[in-house]
Short mmCIF file of C-alpha atoms in Angstrom, two decimals:
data_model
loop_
_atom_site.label_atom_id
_atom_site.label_comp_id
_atom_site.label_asym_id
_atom_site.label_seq_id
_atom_site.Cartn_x
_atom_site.Cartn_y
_atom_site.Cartn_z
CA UNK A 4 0.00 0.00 0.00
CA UNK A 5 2.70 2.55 1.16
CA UNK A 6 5.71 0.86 -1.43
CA UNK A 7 8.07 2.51 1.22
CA UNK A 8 11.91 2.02 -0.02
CA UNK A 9 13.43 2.63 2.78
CA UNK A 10 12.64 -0.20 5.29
CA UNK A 11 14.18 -2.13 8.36
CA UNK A 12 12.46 -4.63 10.41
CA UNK A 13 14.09 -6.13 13.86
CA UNK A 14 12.15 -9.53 14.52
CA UNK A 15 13.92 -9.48 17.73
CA UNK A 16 12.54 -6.54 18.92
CA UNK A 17 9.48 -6.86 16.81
CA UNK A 18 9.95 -3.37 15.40
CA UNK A 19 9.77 -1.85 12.36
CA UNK A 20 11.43 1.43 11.19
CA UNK A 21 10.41 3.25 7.76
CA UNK A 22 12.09 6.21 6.33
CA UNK A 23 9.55 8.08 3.81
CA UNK A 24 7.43 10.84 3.60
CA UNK A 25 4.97 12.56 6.10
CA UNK A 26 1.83 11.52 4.30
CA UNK A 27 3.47 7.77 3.92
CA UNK A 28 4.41 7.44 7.63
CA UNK A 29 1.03 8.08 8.48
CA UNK A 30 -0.56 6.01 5.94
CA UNK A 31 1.86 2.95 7.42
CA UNK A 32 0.99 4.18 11.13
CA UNK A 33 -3.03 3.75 10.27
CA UNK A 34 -2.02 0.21 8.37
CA UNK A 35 -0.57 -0.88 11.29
CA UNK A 36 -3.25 0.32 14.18
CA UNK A 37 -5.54 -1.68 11.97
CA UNK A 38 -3.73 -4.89 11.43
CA UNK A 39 -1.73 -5.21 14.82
CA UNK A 40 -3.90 -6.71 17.08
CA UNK A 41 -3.43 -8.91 20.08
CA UNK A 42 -4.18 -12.77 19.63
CA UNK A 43 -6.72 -14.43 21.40
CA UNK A 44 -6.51 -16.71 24.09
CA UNK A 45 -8.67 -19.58 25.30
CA UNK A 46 -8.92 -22.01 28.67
CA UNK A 47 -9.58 -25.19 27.58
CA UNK A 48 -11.48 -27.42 30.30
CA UNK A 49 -10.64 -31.01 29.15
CA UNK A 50 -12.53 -33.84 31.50
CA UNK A 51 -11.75 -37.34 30.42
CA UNK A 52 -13.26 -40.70 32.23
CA UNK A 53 -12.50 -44.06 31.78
CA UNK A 54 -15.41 -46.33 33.01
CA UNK A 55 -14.95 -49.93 33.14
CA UNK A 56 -16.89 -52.92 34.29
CA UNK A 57 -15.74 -56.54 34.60
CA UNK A 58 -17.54 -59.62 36.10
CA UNK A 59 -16.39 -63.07 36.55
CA UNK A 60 -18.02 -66.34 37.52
CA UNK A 61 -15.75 -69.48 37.78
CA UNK A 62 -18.00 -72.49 39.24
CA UNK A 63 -18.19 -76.05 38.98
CA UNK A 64 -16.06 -79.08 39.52
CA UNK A 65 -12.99 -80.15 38.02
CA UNK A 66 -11.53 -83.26 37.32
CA UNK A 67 -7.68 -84.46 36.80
CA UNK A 68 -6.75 -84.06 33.65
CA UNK A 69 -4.38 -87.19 32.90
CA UNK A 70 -4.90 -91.19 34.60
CA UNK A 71 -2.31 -93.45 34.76
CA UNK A 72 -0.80 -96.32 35.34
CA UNK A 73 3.08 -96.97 35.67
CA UNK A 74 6.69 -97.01 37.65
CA UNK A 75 6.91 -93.80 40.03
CA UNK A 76 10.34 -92.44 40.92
CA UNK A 77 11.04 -90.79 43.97
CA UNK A 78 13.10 -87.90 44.37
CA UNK A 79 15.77 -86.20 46.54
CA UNK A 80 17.40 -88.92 48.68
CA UNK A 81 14.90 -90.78 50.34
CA UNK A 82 15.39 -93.82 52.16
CA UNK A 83 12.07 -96.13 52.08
CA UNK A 84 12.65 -100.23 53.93
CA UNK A 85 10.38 -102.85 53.36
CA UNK A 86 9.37 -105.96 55.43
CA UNK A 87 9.85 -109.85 54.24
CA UNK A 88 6.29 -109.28 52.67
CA UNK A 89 7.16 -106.16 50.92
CA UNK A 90 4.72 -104.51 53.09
CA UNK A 91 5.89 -100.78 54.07
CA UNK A 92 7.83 -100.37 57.18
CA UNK A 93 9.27 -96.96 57.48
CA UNK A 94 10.66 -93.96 55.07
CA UNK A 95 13.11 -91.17 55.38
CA UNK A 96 13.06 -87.85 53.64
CA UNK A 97 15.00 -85.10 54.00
CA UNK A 98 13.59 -81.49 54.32
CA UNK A 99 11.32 -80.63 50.93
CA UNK A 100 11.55 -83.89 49.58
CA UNK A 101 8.87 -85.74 48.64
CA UNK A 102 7.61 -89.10 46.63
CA UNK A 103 6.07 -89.06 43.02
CA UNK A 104 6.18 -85.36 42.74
CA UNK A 105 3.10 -83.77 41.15
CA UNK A 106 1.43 -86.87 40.76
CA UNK A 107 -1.69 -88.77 43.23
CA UNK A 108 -0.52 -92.45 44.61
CA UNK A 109 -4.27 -94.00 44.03
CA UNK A 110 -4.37 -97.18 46.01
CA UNK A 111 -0.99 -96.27 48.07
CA UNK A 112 0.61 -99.47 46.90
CA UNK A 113 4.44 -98.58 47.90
CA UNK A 114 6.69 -100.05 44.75
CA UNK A 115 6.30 -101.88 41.33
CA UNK A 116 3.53 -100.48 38.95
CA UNK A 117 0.83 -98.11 40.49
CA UNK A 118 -1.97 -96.25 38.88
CA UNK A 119 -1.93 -92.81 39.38
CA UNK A 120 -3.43 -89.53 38.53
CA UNK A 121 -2.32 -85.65 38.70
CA UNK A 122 -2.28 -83.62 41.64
CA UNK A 123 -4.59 -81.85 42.71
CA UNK A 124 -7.14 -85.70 42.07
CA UNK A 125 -9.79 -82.90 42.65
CA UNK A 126 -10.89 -79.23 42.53
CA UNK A 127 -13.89 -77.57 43.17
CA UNK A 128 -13.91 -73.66 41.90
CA UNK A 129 -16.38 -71.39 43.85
CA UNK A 130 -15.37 -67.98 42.53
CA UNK A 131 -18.02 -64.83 41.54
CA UNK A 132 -15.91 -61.12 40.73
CA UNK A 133 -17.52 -57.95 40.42
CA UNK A 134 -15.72 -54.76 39.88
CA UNK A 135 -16.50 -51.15 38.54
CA UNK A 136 -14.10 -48.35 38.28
CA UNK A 137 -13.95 -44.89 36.77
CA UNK A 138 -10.23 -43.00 35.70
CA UNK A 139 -10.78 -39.71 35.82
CA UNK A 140 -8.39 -36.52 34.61
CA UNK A 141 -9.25 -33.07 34.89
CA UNK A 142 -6.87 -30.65 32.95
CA UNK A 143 -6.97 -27.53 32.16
CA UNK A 144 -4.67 -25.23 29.98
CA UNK A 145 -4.70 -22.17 28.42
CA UNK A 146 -4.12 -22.05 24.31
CA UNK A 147 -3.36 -18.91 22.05
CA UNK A 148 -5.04 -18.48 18.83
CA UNK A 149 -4.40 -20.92 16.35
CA UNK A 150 -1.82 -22.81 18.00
CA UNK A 151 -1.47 -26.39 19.13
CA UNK A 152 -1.54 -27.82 22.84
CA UNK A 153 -0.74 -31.33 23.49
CA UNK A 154 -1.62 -33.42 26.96
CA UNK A 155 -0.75 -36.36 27.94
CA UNK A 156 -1.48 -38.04 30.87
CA UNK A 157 -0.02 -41.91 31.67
CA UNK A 158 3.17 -43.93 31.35
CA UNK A 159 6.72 -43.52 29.47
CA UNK A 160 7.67 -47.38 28.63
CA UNK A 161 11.18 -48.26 29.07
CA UNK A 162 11.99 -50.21 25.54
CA UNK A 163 15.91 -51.89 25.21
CA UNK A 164 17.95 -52.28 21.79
CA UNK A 165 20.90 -54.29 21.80
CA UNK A 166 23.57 -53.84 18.67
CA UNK A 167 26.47 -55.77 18.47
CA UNK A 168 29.16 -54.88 16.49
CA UNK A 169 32.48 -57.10 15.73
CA UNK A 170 35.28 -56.39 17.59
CA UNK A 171 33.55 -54.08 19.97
CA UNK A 172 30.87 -56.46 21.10
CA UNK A 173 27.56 -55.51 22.54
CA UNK A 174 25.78 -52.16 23.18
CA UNK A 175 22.32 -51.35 24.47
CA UNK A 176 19.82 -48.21 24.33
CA UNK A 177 16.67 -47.34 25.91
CA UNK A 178 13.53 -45.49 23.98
CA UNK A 179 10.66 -44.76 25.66
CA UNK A 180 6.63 -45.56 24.28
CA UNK A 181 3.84 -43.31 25.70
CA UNK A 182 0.98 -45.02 26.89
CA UNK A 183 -2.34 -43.73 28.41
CA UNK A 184 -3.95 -40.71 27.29
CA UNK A 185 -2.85 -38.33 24.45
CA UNK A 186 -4.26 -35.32 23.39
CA UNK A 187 -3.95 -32.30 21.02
CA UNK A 188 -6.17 -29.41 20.92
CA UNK A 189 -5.80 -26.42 18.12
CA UNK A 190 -8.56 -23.70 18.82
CA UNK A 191 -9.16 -20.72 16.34
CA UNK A 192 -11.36 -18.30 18.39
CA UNK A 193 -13.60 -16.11 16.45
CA UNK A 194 -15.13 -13.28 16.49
CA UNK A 195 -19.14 -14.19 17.59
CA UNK A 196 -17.35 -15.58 20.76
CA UNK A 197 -17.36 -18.83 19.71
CA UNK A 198 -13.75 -21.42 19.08
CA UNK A 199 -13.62 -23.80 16.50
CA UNK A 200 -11.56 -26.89 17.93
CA UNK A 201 -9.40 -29.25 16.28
CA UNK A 202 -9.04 -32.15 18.29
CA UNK A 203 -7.23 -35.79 18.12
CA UNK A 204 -7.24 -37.90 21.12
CA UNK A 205 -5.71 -41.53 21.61
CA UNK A 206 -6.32 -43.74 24.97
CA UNK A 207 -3.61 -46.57 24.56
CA UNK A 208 -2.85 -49.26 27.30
CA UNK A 209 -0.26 -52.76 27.17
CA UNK A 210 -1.95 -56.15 26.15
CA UNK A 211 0.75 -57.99 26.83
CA UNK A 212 4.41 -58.74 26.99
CA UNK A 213 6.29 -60.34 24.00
CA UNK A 214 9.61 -61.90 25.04
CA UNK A 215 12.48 -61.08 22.38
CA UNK A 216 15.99 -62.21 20.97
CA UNK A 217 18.71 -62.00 23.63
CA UNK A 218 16.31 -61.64 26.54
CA UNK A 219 14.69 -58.54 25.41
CA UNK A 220 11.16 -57.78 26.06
CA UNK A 221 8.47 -55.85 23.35
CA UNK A 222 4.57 -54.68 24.39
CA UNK A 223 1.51 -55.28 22.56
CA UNK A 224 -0.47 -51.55 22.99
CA UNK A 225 -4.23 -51.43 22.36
CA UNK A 226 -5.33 -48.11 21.37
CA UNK A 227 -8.55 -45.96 20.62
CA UNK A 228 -8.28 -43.01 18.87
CA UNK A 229 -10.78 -40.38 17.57
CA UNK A 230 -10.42 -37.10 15.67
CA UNK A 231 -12.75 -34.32 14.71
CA UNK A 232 -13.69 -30.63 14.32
CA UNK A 233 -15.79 -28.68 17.00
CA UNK A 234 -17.07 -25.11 16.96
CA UNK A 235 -18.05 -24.01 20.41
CA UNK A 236 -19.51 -21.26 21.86
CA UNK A 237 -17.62 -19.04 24.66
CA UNK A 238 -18.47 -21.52 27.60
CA UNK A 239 -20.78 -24.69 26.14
CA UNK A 240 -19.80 -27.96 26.67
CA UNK A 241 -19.35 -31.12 23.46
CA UNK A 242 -19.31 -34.77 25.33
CA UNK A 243 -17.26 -37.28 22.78
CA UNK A 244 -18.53 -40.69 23.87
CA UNK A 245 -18.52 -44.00 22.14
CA UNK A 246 -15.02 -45.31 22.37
CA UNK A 247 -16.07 -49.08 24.10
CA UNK A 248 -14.08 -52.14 24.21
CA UNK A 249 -16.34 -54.95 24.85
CA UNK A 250 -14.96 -58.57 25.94
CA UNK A 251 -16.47 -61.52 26.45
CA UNK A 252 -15.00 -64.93 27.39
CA UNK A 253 -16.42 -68.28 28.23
CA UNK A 254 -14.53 -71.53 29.07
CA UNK A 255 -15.83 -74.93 30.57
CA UNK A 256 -12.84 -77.88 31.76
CA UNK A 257 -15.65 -81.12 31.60
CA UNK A 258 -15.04 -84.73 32.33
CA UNK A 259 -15.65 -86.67 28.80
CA UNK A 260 -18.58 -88.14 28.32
CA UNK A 261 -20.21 -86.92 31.86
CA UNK A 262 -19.72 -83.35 31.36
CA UNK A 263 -22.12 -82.66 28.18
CA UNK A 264 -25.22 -84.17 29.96
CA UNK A 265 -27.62 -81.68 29.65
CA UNK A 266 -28.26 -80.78 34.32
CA UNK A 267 -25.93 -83.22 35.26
CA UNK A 268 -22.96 -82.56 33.17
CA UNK A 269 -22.51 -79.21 35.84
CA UNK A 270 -21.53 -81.88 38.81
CA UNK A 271 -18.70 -82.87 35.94
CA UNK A 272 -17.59 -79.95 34.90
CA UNK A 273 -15.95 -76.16 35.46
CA UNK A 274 -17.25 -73.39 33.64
CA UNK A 275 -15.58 -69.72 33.77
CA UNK A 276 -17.71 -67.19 32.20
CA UNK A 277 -15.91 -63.46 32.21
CA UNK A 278 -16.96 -60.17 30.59
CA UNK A 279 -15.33 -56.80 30.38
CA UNK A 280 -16.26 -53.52 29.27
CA UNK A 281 -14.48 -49.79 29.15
CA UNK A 282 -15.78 -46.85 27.69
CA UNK A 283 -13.19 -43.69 26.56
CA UNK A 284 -15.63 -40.08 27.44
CA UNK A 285 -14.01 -36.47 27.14
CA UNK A 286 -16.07 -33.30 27.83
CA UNK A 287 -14.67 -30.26 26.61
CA UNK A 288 -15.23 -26.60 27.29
CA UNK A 289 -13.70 -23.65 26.06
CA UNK A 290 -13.75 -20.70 27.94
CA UNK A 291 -12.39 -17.41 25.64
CA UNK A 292 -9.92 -15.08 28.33
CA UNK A 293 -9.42 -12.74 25.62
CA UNK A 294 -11.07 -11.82 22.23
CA UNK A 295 -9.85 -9.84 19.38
CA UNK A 296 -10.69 -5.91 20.24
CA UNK A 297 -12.07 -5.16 16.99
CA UNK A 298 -11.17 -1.40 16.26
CA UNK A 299 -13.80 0.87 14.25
CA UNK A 300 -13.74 0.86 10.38
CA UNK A 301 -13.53 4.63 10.37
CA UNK A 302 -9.99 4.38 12.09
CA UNK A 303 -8.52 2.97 8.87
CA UNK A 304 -10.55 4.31 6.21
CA UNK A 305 -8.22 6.34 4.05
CA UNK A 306 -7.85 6.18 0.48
CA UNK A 307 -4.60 4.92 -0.77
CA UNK A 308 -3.60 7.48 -3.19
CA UNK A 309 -1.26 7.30 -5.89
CA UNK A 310 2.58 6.26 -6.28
CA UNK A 311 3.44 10.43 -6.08
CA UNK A 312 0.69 11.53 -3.84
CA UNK A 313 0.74 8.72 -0.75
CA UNK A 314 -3.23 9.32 0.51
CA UNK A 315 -4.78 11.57 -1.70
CA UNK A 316 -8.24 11.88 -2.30
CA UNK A 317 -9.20 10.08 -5.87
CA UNK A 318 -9.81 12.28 -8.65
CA UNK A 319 -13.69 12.65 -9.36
CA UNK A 320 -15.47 14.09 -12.20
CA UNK A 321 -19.34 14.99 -11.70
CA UNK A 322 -21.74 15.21 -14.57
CA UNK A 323 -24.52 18.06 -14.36
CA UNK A 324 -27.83 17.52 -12.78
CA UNK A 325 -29.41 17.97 -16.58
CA UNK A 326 -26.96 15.26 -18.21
CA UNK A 327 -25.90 11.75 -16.90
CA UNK A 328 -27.33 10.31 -13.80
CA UNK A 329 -28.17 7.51 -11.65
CA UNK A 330 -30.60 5.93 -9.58
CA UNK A 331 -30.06 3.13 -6.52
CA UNK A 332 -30.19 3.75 -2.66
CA UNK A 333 -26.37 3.30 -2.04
CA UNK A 334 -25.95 6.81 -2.34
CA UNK A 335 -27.98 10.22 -2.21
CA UNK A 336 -26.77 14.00 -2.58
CA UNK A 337 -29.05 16.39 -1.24
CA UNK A 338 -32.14 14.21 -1.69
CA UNK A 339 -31.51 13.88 -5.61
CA UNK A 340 -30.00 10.83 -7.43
CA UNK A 341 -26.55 9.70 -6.40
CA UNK A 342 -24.25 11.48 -9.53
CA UNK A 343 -21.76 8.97 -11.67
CA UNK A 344 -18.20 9.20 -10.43
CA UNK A 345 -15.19 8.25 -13.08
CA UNK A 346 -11.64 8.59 -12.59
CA UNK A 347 -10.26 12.02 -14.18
CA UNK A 348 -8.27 11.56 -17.72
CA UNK A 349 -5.29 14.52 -18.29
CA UNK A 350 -7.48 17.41 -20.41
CA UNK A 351 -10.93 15.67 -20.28
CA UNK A 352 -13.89 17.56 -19.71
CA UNK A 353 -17.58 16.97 -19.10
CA UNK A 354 -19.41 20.02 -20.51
CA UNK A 355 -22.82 20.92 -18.69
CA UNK A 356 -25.92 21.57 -20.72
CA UNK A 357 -25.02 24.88 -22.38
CA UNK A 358 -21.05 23.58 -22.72
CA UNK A 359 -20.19 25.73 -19.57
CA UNK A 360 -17.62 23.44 -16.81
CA UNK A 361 -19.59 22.11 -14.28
CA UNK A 362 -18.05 23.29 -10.58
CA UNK A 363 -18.36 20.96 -7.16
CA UNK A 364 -20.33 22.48 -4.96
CA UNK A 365 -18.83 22.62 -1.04
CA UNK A 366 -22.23 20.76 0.59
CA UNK A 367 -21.72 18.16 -1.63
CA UNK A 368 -22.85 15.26 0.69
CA UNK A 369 -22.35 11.30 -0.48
CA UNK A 370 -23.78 8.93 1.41
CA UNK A 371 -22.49 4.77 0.78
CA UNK A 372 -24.64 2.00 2.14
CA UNK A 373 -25.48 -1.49 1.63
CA UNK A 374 -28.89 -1.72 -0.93
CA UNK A 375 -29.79 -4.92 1.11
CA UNK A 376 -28.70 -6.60 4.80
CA UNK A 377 -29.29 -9.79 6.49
CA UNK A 378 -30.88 -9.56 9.74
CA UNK A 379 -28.51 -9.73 12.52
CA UNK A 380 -25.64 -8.79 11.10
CA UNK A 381 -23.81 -5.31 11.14
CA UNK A 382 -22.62 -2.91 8.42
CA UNK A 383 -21.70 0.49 7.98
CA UNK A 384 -22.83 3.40 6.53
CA UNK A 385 -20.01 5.95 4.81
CA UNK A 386 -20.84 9.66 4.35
CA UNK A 387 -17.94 12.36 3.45
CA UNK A 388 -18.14 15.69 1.51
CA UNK A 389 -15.85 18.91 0.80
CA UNK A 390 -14.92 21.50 3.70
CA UNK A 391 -16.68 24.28 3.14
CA UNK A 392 -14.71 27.75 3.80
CA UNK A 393 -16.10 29.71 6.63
CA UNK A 394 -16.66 26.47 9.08
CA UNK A 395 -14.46 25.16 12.06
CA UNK A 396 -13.92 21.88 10.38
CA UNK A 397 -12.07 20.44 14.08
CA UNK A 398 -15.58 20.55 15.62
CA UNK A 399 -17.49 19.11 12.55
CA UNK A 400 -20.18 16.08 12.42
CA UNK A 401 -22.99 14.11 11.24
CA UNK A 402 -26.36 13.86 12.99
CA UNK A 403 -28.23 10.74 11.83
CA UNK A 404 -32.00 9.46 12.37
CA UNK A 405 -33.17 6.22 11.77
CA UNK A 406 -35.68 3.54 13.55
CA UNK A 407 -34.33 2.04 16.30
CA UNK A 408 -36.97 -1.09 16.09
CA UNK A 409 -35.06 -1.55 12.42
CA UNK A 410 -31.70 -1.34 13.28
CA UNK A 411 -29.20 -0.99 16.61
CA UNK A 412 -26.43 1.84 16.72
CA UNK A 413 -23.09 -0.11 17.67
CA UNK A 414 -20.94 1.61 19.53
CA UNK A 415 -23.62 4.22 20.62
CA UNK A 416 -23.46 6.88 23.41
CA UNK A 417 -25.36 5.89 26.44
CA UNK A 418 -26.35 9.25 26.83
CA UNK A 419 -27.44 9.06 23.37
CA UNK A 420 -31.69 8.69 22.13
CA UNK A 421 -32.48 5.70 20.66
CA UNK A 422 -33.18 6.84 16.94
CA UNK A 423 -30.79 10.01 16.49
CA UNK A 424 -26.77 9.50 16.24
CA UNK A 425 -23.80 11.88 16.38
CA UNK A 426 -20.78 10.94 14.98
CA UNK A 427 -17.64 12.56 15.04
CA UNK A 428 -16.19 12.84 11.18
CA UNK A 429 -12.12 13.22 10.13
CA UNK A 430 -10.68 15.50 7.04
CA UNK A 431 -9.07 13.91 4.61
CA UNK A 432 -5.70 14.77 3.43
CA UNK A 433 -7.29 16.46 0.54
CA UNK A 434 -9.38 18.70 2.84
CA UNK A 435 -12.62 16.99 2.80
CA UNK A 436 -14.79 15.40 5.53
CA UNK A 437 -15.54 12.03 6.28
CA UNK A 438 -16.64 9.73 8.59
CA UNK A 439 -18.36 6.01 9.26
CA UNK A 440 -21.35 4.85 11.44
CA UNK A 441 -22.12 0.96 12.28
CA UNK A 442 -25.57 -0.53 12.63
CA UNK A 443 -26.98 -3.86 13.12
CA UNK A 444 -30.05 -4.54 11.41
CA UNK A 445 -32.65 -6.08 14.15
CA UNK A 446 -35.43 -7.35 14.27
CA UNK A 447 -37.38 -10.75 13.00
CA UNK A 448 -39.32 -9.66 9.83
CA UNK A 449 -37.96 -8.49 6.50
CA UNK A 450 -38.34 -4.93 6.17
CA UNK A 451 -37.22 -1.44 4.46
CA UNK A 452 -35.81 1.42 6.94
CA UNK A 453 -34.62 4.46 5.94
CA UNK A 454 -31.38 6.99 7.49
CA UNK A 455 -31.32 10.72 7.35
CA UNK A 456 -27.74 11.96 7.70
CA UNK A 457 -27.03 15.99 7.62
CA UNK A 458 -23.05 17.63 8.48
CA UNK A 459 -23.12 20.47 10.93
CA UNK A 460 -19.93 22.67 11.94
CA UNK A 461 -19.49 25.14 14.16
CA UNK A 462 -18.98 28.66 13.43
CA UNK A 463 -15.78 30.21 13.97
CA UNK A 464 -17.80 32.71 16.23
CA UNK A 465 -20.00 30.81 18.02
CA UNK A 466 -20.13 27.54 19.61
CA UNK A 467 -23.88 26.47 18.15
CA UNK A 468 -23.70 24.03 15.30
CA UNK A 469 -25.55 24.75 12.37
CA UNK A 470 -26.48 22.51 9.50
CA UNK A 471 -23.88 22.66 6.36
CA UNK A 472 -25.27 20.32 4.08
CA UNK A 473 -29.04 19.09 2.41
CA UNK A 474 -30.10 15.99 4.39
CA UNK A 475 -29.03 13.06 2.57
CA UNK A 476 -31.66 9.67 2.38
CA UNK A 477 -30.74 6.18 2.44
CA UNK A 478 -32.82 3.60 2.30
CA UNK A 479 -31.75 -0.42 3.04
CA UNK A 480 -33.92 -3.73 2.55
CA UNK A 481 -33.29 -6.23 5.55
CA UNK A 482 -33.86 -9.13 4.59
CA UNK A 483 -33.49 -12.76 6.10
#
């Protein structure tokens, strides 16, 4: 906008320094009160629960799993005599010693071939589990605009490598594996106070252990994982549910034969029935600390210029009252038709009826507005016009009237009544006046309103304002 030349910029000290003329340094100063604005912050209020439920019934009887018949060793060094008869007499064992280890002597017959059967001969399981619990994390943490956040809450596995190399033999290093809950949060606030969210969250927990090469040890992680796109209001709540692991399990030891009888086969049999269920929920809130402080349009209105003239005024050229014209409610000069304005060609002319040159009058007043507006939203309304000579132009403004069931002032005075306005207007660096009011059209029925806007000064003399220009009629369509 500016093409300044001359141009330094410190990022360390975030500062820029420009070396150009007046009108340029304050046509970068305006640029940059409009477009340096502090980011916006946001408190994210992240609640995440784990719920699980597990139940377990183990009932029923079981049998030995192997009969048999054969020669049983003894172990340690036991020392076992026998009568004439080969009837037992006496043994001795030394301390954790013991015959036929793991195995059931069935008739006690002492030596030779013996049936047998595996220890325990028999088991009966009476076992019923019940169990709920609930992990719960509450964080909290405060995000600017537009950048990421990252939380996680849980475990840092220990994981070895081992390298050998030839000649130098074996080395070993240690990486670690997150487990539990990860998550990463990107908000964008904007400006209707509500945050659109990124978010991508992973709950991860070990399986099992896998036993490697050269005693080293690996995990089996089960994860969920679920990402989406939120848009929030400034305090409202989103609950992401849904992320269930279900297990169920059911295994029966029976007796061959006995155990599939359909009431009876429970007296020769064990059953174990278990089931297992977890469920992942976050709740989110954002909470906006700080929103962007949008500054007033007016503030950084200023026409551009050329590349010789940094902020001048465009060049205009207006056609007589009795030649071209045009009709629309964007614009209005003294009540009549808005008048065609095209940029200004070296030496060209637009004669008036009798081929006399037209002349600008001072009260020129020109009024820019939107022809139609949605309901509920804002816009502005633009007015400017020439200084006339004779006026203190410091003290100058705009009185406006419109309906006040049709549309809200933004921005108004509280000492202000609803349906008239008083804006303050700026000269441009060409000497005119300008200046900006912002409405919001209200309301819940389509309808037409209209805006009366007059300039008034104050005389050089005396501290009354007086009207110095026609009233100037606008008239917008709100529409849903």
């Amino acid at each position: 906008m500016v093409k300044t030349r001359d141009i330094f910029i410190d990022e360390k000290l975030n500062m820029m320094i420009i070396k150009d003329t007046p009108d340029a340094i304050r046509m970068a100063e305006r640029l940059i009160e409009s477009l340096d604005l502090a980011e916006p912050e946001v408190v994210l209020d992240v609640e995440v629960i784990e719920v699980s439920r597990g139940k377990l019934l183990e009932l029923g009887v079981r049998f030995p799993d192997q009969v048999g018949y054969g020669l049983l060793s003894s172990s340690g060094d036991a020392t076992t005599v026998y009568d004439a008869s080969g009837n037992l007499v006496t043994t001795t064992q030394p301390k954790g010693s013991s015959l036929a280890p793991g195995v059931v002597n069935l008739f006690n017959k002492p030596k030779g071939l013996r049936p047998y059967v595996t220890n325990p001969a028999l088991l009966l399981n009476l076992r019923d589990e019940a169990g709920d619990s609930n992990l719960l994390a509450n964080p909290r943490i405060r995000v600017k605009n537009r950048e990421k956040a990252k939380i996680h809450i849980g475990d840092k596995l220990p994981v070895f490598t081992t390298t050998s190399t030839a000649n130098v033999g074996v080395s070993a290093s240690v990486t670690y594996l997150d487990v539990g809950l990860k998550l990463d949060v990107e908000p964008s606030v904007q400006l209707d106070d509500e945050v659109t969210i990124k978010i991508g969250m992973e709950v991860s927990s070990i399986v099992k252990e896998i036993p490697g090469p050269s005693n080293s040890l690996a995990y089996q992680i089960g994860t969920r994982s679920a990402a989406t796109v939120l848009r929030l209001k400034n305090g409202e709540t989103q609950v992401l549910a849904g992320l269930i692991s279900e297990e169920e399990r059911s295994t029966a030891n029976r007796l061959p034969g006995l155990g599939d009888l359909p009431v009876l086969g429970r007296l020769f049999s064990s059953q174990k029935d278990s089931r297992n269920k977890t469920e992942i929920v976050l709740l989110i809130t954002p909470r906006i600390v700080r929103n962007i402080a949008r500054p007033d349009s007016a503030s950084f209105m200023q026409p551009s210029g050329t590349d010789t003239s940094i902020g001048a005024a465009p060049l205009r050229i207006n056609a007589p009252k009795s030649s071209l014209s045009m009709s629309g409610s964007t614009g209005a000069t003294g009540g009549m038709p808005p008048r065609p304005e095209m940029g200004a060609m070296p030496g060209m002319t637009m004669p008036g009826a009798e081929g006399e040159e037209p002349s600008k009058p001072d009260n020129e007043l020109q009024v820019e507005a939107p022809e139609r507006v949605q309901l509920g939203t804002q816009f502005g309304v633009f007015f400017n016009m020439n200084a006339p000579a004779g006026f203190d132009v410091k003290t100058a403004g705009a009185n406006i009237s419109y309906d006040p069931s049709a549309l809200e002032w933004v921005g108004a005075d509280k000492n202000a009544a609803p349906g008239n306005a008083h804006v303050t207007v700026v000269s441009n660096p060409s000497g005119g006046l300008r200046g900006e009011i912002q409405f919001r059209a209200k309301g819940k029925e389509p309808a037409r309103t209209a805006l009366q806007i007059g300039m008034v000064a104050n005389l050089p003399d005396s501290k009354d304002a007086v009207q110095i220009s026609p009233s100037a009629s606008v008239t917008i369509e709100l529409a849903r």
